Coordinates of C-alpha atoms and ligand atoms in Angstrom, one line a residue:
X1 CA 66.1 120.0 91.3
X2 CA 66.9 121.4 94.5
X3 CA 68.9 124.4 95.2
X4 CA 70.7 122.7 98.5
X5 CA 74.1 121.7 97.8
X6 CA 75.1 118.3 96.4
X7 CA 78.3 116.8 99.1
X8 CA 79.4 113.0 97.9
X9 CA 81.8 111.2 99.8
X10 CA 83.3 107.9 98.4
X11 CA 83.8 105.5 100.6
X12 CA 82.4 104.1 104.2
X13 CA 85.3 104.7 106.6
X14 CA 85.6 106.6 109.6
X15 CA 87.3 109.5 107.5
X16 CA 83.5 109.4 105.5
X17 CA 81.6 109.9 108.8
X18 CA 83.6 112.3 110.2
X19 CA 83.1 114.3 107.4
X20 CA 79.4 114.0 106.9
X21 CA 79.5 115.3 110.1
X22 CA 81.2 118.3 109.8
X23 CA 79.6 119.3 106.5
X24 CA 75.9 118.5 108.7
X25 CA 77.3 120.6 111.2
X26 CA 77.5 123.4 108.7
X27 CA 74.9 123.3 106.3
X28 CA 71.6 122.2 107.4
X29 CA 70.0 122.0 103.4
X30 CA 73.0 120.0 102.2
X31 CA 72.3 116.5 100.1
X32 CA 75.0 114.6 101.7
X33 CA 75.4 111.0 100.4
X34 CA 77.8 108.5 101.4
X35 CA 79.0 106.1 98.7
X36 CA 80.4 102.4 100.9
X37 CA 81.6 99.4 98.9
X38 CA 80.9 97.2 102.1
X39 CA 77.7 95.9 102.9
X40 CA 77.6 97.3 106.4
X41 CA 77.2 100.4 108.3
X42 CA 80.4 102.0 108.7
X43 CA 82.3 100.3 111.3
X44 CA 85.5 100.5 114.0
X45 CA 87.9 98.5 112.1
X46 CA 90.6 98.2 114.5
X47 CA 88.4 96.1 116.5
X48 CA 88.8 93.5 113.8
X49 CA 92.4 92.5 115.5
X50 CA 91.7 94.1 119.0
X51 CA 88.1 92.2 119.4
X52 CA 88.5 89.3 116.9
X53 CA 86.9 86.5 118.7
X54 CA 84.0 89.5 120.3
X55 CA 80.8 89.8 118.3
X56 CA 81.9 92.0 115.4
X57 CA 78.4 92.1 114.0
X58 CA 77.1 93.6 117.4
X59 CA 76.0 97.8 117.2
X60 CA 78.9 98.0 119.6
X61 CA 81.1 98.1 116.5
X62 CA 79.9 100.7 114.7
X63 CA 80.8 103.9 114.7
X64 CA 77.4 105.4 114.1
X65 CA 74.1 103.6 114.4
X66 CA 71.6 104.1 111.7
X67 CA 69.5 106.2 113.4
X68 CA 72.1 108.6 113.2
X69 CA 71.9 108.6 109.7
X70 CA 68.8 108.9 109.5
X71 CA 68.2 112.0 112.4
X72 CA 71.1 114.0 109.9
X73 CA 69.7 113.2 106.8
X74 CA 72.5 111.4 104.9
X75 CA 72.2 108.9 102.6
X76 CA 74.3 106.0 102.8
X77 CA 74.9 103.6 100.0
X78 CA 75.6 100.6 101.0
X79 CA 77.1 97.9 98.4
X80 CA 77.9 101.1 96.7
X81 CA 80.9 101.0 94.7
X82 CA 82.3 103.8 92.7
X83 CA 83.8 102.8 89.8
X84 CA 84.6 106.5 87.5
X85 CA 85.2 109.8 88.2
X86 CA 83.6 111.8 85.0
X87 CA 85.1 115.3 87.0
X88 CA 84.3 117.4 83.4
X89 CA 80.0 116.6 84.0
X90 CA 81.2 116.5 88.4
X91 CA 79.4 112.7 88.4
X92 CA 80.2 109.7 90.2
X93 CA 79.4 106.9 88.7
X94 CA 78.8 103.6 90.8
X95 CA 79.1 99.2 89.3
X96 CA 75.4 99.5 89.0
X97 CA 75.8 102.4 86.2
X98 CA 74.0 104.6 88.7
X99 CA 75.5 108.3 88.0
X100 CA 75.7 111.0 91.2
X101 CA 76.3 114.3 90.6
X102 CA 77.8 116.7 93.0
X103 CA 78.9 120.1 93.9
X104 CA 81.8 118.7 95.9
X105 CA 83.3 115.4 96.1
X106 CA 85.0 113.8 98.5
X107 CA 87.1 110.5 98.5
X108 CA 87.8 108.3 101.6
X109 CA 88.6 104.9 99.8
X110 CA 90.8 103.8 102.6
X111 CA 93.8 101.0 101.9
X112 CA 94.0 97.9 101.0
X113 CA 96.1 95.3 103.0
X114 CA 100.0 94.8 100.9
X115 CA 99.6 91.7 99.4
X116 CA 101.7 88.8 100.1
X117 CA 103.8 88.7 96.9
X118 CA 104.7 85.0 97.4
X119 CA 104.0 81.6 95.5
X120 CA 100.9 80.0 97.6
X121 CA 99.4 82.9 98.6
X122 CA 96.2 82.4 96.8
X123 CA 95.7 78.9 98.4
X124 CA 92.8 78.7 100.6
X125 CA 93.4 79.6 104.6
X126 CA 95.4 82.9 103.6
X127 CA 94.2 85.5 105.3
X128 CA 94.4 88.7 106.0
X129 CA 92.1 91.5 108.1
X130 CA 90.7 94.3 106.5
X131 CA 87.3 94.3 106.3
X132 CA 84.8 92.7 108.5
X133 CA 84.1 90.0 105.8
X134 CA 88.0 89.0 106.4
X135 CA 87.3 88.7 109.8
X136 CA 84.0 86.5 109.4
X137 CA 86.0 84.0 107.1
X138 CA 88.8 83.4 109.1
X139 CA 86.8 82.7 112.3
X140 CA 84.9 80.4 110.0
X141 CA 87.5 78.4 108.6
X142 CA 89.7 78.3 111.6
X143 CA 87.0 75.4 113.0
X144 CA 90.0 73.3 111.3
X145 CA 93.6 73.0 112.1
X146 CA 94.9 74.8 114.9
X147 CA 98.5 75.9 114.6
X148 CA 98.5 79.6 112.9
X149 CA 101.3 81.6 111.7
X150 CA 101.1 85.0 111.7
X151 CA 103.7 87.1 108.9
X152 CA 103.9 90.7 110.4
X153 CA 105.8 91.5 113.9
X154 CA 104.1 94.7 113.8
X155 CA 101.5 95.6 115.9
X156 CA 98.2 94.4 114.1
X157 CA 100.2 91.2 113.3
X158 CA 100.8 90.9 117.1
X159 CA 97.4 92.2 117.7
X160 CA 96.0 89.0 115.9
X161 CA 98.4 86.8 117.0
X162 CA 97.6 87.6 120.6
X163 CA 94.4 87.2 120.3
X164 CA 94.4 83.8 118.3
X165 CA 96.8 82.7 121.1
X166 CA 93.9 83.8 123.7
X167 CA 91.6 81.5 121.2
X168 CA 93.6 78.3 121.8
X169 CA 95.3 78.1 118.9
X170 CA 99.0 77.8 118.1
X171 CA 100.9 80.5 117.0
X172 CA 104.2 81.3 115.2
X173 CA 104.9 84.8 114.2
X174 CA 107.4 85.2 111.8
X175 CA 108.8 89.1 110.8
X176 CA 111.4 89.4 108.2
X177 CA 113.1 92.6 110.6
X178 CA 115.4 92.2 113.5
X179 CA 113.0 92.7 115.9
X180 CA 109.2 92.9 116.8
X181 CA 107.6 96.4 116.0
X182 CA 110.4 98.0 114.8
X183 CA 108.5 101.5 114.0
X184 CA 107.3 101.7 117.4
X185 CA 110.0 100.4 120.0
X186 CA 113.6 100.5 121.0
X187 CA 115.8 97.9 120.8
X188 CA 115.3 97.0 124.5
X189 CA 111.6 97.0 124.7
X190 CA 111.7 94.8 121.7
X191 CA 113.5 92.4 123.3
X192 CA 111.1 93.0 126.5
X193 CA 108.1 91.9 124.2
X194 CA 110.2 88.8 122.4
X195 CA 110.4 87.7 126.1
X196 CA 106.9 88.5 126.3
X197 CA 105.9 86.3 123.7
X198 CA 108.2 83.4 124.4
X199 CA 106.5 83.5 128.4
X200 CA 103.2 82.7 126.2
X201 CA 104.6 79.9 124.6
X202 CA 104.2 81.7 121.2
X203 CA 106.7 81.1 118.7
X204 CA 109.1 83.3 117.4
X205 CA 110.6 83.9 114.2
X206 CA 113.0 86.8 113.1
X207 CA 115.3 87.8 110.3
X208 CA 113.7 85.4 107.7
X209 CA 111.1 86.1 105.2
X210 CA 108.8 84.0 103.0
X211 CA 110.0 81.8 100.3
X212 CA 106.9 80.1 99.3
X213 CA 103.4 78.7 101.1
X214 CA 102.7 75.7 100.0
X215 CA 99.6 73.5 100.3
X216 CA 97.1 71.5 97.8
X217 CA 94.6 73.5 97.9
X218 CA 94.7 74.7 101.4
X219 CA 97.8 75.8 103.3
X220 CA 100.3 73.1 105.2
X221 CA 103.9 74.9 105.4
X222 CA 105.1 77.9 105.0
X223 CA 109.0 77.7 103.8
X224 CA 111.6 80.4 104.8
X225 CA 113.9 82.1 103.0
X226 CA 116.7 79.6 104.8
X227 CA 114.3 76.4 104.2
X228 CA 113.3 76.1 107.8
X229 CA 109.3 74.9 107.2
X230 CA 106.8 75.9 109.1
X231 CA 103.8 73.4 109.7
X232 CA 100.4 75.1 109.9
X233 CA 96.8 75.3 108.3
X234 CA 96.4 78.8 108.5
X235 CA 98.3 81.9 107.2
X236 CA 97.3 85.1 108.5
X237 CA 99.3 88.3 106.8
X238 CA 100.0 91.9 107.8
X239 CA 103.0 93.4 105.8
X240 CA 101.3 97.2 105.6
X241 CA 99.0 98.6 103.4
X242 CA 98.7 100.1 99.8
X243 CA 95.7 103.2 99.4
X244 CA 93.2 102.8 97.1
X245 CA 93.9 105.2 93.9
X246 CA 92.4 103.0 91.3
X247 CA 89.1 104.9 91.0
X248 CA 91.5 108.1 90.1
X249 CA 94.1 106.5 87.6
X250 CA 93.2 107.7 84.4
X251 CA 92.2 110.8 85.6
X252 CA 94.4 114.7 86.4
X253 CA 93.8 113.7 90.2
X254 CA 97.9 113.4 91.0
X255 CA 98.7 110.9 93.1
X256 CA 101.9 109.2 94.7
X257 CA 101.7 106.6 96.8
X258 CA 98.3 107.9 97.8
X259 CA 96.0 110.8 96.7
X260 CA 98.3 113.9 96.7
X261 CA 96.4 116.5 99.1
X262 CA 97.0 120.1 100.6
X263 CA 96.9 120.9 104.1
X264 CA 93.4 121.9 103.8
X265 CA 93.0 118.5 101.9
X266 CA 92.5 119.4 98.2
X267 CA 93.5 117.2 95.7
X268 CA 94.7 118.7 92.7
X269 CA 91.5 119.1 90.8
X270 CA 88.6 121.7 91.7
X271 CA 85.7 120.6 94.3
X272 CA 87.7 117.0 94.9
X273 CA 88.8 116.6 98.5
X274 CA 90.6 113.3 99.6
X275 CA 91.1 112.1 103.3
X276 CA 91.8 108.6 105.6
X277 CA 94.2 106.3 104.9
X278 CA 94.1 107.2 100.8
X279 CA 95.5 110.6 101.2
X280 CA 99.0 111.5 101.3
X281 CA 100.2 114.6 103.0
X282 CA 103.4 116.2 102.6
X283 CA 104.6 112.9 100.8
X284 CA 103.3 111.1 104.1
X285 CA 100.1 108.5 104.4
X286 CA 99.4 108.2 108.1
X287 CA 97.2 105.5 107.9
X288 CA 96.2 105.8 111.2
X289 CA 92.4 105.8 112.4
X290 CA 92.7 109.1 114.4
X291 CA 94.6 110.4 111.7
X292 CA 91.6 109.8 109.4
X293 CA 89.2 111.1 111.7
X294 CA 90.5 114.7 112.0
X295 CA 91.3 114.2 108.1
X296 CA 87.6 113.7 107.3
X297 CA 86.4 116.1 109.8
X298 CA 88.4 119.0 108.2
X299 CA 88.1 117.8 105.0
X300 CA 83.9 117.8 105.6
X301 CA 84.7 121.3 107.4
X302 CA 86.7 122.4 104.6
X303 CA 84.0 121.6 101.7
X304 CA 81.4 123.5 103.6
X305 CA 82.4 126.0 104.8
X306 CA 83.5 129.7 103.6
X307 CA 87.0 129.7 105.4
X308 CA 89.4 126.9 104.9
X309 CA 91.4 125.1 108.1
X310 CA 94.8 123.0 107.5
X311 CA 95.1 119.9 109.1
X312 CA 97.7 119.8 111.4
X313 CA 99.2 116.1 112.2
X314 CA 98.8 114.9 115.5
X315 CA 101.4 113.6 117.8
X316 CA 100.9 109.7 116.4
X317 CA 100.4 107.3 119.5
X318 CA 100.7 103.8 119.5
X319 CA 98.5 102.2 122.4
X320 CA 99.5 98.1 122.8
X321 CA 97.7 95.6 124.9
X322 CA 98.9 92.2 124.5
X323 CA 100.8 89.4 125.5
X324 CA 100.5 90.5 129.2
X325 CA 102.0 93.7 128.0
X326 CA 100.7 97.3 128.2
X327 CA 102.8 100.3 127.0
X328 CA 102.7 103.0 124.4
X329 CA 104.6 104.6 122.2
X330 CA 104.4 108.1 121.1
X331 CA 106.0 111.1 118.7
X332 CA 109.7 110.2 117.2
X333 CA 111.6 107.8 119.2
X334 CA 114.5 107.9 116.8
X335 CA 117.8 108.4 118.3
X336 CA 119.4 110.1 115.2
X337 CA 116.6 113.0 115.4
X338 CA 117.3 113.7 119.4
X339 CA 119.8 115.4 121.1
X340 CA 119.8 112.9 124.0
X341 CA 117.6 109.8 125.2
X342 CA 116.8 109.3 129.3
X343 CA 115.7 105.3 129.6
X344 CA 115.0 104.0 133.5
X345 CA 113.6 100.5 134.7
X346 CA 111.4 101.0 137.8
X347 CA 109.8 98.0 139.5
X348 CA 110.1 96.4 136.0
X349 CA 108.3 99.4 134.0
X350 CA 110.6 100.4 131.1
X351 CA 110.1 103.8 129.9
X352 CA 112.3 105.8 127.6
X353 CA 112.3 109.5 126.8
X354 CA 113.5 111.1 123.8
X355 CA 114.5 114.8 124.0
X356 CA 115.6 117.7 121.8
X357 CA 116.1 121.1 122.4
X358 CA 115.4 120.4 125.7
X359 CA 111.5 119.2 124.9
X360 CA 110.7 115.6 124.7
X361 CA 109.6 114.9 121.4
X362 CA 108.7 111.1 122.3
X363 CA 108.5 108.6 124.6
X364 CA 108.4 105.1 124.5
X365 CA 106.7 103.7 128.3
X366 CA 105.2 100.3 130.1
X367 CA 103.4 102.1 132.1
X368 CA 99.8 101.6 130.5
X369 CA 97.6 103.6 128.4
X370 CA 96.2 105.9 131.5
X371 CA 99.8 107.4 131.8
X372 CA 100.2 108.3 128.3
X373 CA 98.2 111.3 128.6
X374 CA 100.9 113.2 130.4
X375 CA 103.6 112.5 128.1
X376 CA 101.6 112.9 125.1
X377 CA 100.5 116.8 126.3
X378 CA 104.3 117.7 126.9
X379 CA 105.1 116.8 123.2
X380 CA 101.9 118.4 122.0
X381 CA 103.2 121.7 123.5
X382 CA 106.6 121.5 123.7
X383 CA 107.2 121.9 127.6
X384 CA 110.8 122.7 128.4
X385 CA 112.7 120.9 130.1
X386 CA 115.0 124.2 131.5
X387 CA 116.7 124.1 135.0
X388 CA 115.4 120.0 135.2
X389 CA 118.6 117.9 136.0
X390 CA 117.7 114.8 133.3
X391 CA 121.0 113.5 134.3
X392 CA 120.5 112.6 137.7
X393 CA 116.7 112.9 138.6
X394 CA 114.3 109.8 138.3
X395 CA 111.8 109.6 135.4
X396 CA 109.1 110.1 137.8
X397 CA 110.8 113.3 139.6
X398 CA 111.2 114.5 135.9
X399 CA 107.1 113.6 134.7
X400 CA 105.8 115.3 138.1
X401 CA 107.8 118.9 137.2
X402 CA 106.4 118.3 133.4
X403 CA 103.0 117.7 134.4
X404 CA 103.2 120.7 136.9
X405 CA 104.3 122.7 134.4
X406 CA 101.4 121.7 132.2
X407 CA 99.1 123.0 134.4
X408 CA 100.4 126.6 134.4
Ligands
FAD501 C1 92.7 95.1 111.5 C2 93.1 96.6 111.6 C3 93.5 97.1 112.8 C4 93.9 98.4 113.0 N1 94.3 98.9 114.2 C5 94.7 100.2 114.3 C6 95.1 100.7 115.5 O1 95.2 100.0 116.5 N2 95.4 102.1 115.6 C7 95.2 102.9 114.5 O2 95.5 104.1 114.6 N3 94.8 102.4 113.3 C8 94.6 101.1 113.2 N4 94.1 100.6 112.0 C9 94.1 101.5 110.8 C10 92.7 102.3 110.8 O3 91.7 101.3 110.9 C11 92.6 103.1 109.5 O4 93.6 104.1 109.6 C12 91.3 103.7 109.3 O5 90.2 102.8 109.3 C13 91.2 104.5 108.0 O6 89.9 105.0 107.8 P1 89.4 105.5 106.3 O7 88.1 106.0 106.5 O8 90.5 106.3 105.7 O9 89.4 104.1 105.5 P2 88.8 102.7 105.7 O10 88.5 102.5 107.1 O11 89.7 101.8 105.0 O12 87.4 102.8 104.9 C14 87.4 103.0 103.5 C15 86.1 102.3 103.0 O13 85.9 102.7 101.7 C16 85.4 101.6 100.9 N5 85.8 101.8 99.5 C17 87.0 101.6 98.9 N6 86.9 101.9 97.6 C18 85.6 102.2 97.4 C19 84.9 102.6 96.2 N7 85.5 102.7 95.0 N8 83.6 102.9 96.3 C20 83.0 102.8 97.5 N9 83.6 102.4 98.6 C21 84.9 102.2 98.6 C22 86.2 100.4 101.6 O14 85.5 99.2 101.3 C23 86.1 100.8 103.1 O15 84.9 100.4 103.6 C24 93.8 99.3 111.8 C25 93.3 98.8 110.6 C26 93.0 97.4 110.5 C27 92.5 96.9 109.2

């Protein structure tokens, strides 16, 4: 036995690699061993929506290559599925009985997509992206039947909608809300993206949810809650996602909606660390991928190393490319939590700011990713908007005194 110390992560996400990192970064002799339900190397799983119809098998996709593995020492489990905490003998036990001890443990099991809870979701042609195997069958079973509808006005729904529209198939996206990516836009740059969507020739529908799928064995309409029906032969769903606690039900690890964690991202129990899209933080699951990634890097950080660091959120950013459409939207863009909101249309580029105590605090903008930077800086570190006439200057005027006052 050696006297290096045993680090075992659970799960093969981004969150899991990051942290590998960080506890290689920090101690050379560790056993590090990644524990992956998936049979694949860990991978960039937003490109499942973003680059659907790309080669998602290429190395492109993943996030490290093996050789990387290999160069750091850490054993990766493919296939690997842990299946029972035994925290009292600090062992993992995986399906095929195999029992891992550690010194520390660490658990990145991710999310699972929210499950459609509607008659006629089991029948064949229902889909939904999660893992790259999702993406593999739907390409594969899309050879027949092209209309689609797409359940989710969010923005991996209209991620996936986009790019089966791109494919040549015919889409109708149907979200039970008002309007399309409610979480992320105003009322008036959802409306910009309805029209958007209608310029594609993609169909629209809003305000009605799912009654039923129906289908012999594979799908053929889906029926509103008003009884409009919807012909198609594929379903594909993205109503949000639900972390993956089951391998710590049953055991002291506390949980709410995800694994309950401290700043510093301790579970409740000694030596057990949880990060990614199955932690929850302050009563909060981000489920974001850069979220995960500085979760699992301080988590990795935190396990290793003699003085702890808190994780401190990030300003979130939503970056969307679709439909002809490019903008972002960034920090809180809700109109109850400001003190006042400055919106200007220039040359058809909508962009909104949100302000409070005379900082912005978000922004919503069509400018395009590359402008996001500027924006996303001011709300990192609260630049004030003193002696700046937001009532009367232009958006850009305003930006060019921010970003000048960045740089000081
Ligand atoms: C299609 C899609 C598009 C997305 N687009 C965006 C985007 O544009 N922007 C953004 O910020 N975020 C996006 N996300 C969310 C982002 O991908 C996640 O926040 C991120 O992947 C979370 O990383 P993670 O490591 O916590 O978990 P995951 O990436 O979910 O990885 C967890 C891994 O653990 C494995 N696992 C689970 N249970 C066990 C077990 N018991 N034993 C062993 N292994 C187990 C799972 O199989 C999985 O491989 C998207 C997600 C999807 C699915």
């Amino acid at each position: 036995m050696s006297d290096s110390k045993q680090y075992v992560i659970v799960g093969g996400g981004v969150a899991a690699v990051q942290a590998a990192k960080a506890i290689r970064d920090l101690d050379a002799a560790a056993d590090i061993t990644i524990l992956g339900e998936e049979n694949r190397l860990p991978y960039n799983r937003i490109k499942l929506t973003k680059g659907l119809f790309t080669d998602l098998h290429s190395d492109k996709v993943l996030i490290k290559k093996e050789k990387w593995y290999n160069d750091n020492r850490i054993t990766l489990k493919s296939f690997a599925r842990a299946v029972q905490l035994h925290m009292d003998r600090k062992l993992v036990e995986t399906a095929e009985g195999e029992q891992i001890a550690y010194d520390k443990l660490l658990l990145c099991m991710g999310a699972t997509n929210r499950a459609l809870p509607v008659p006629g979701a089991g029948l064949k042609r229902v889909h939904s992206l999660r893992e790259l195997q999702d993406a593999d069958r739907l390409k594969a079973e899309l050879c027949e039947g092209d209309r689609v509808a797409v359940i989710g006005g969010g923005v991996q729904g209209l991620e996936t909608a986009w790019a089966l529209h791109e494919g040549g198939y015919r889409v109708t996206v149907i979200e039970a809300a008002p309007r399309l990516m409610a979480r992320q836009l105003d009322e008036a740059s959802s409306e910009r993206l309805r029209k958007a969507l209608f310029s594609a020739g993609v169909e629209l529908v809003l305000q009605r949810g799912i009654a039923a799928i129906t289908g012999e064995e594979t799908v053929q309409e889906i029926v509103l809650n008003d009884q409009t029906v919807i012909a198609c032969e594929h379903v594909v769903y993205s109503i949000g996602i639900v972390p993956n606690t089951k391998l710590v039900q049953h055991t002291a690890i506390e949980t709410g909606s995800g694994i309950i964690v401290s700043n510093c991202l301790e579970t409740s129990e000694p030596d057990v660390y949880a990060a990614g899209d199955v932690a929850e933080i302050d009563g909060l699951v981000e489920g974001l991928w850069g979220a995960a990634m500085e979760q699992g890097r301080v988590a990795g950080h935190n396990m290793a190393a003699a003085e702890p660091e808190a994780y401190r959120r990030a300003v979130p950013v939503t970056l969307f490319n679709a439909f002809g459409v490019s903008l972002f939207s960034m920090g809180t863009i809700d109109e109850a939590q400001c003190d006042l909101t400055i919106s200007e249309e220039e040359n058809g580029i909508y962009t909104r700011l949100f302000v409070k105590d005379n900082t912005i605090i978000g922004a919503i903008s069509w400018e395009g990713a590359a402008a996001s930077l500027t924006y996303k800086a001011a709300i990192e570190q609260g630049v004030s908007l003193d002696g700046i006439d937001l009532q009367s200057s232009c958006l850009a005027d305003v930006m060019a005194e921010v970003e000048a006052r960045l740089q000081n």
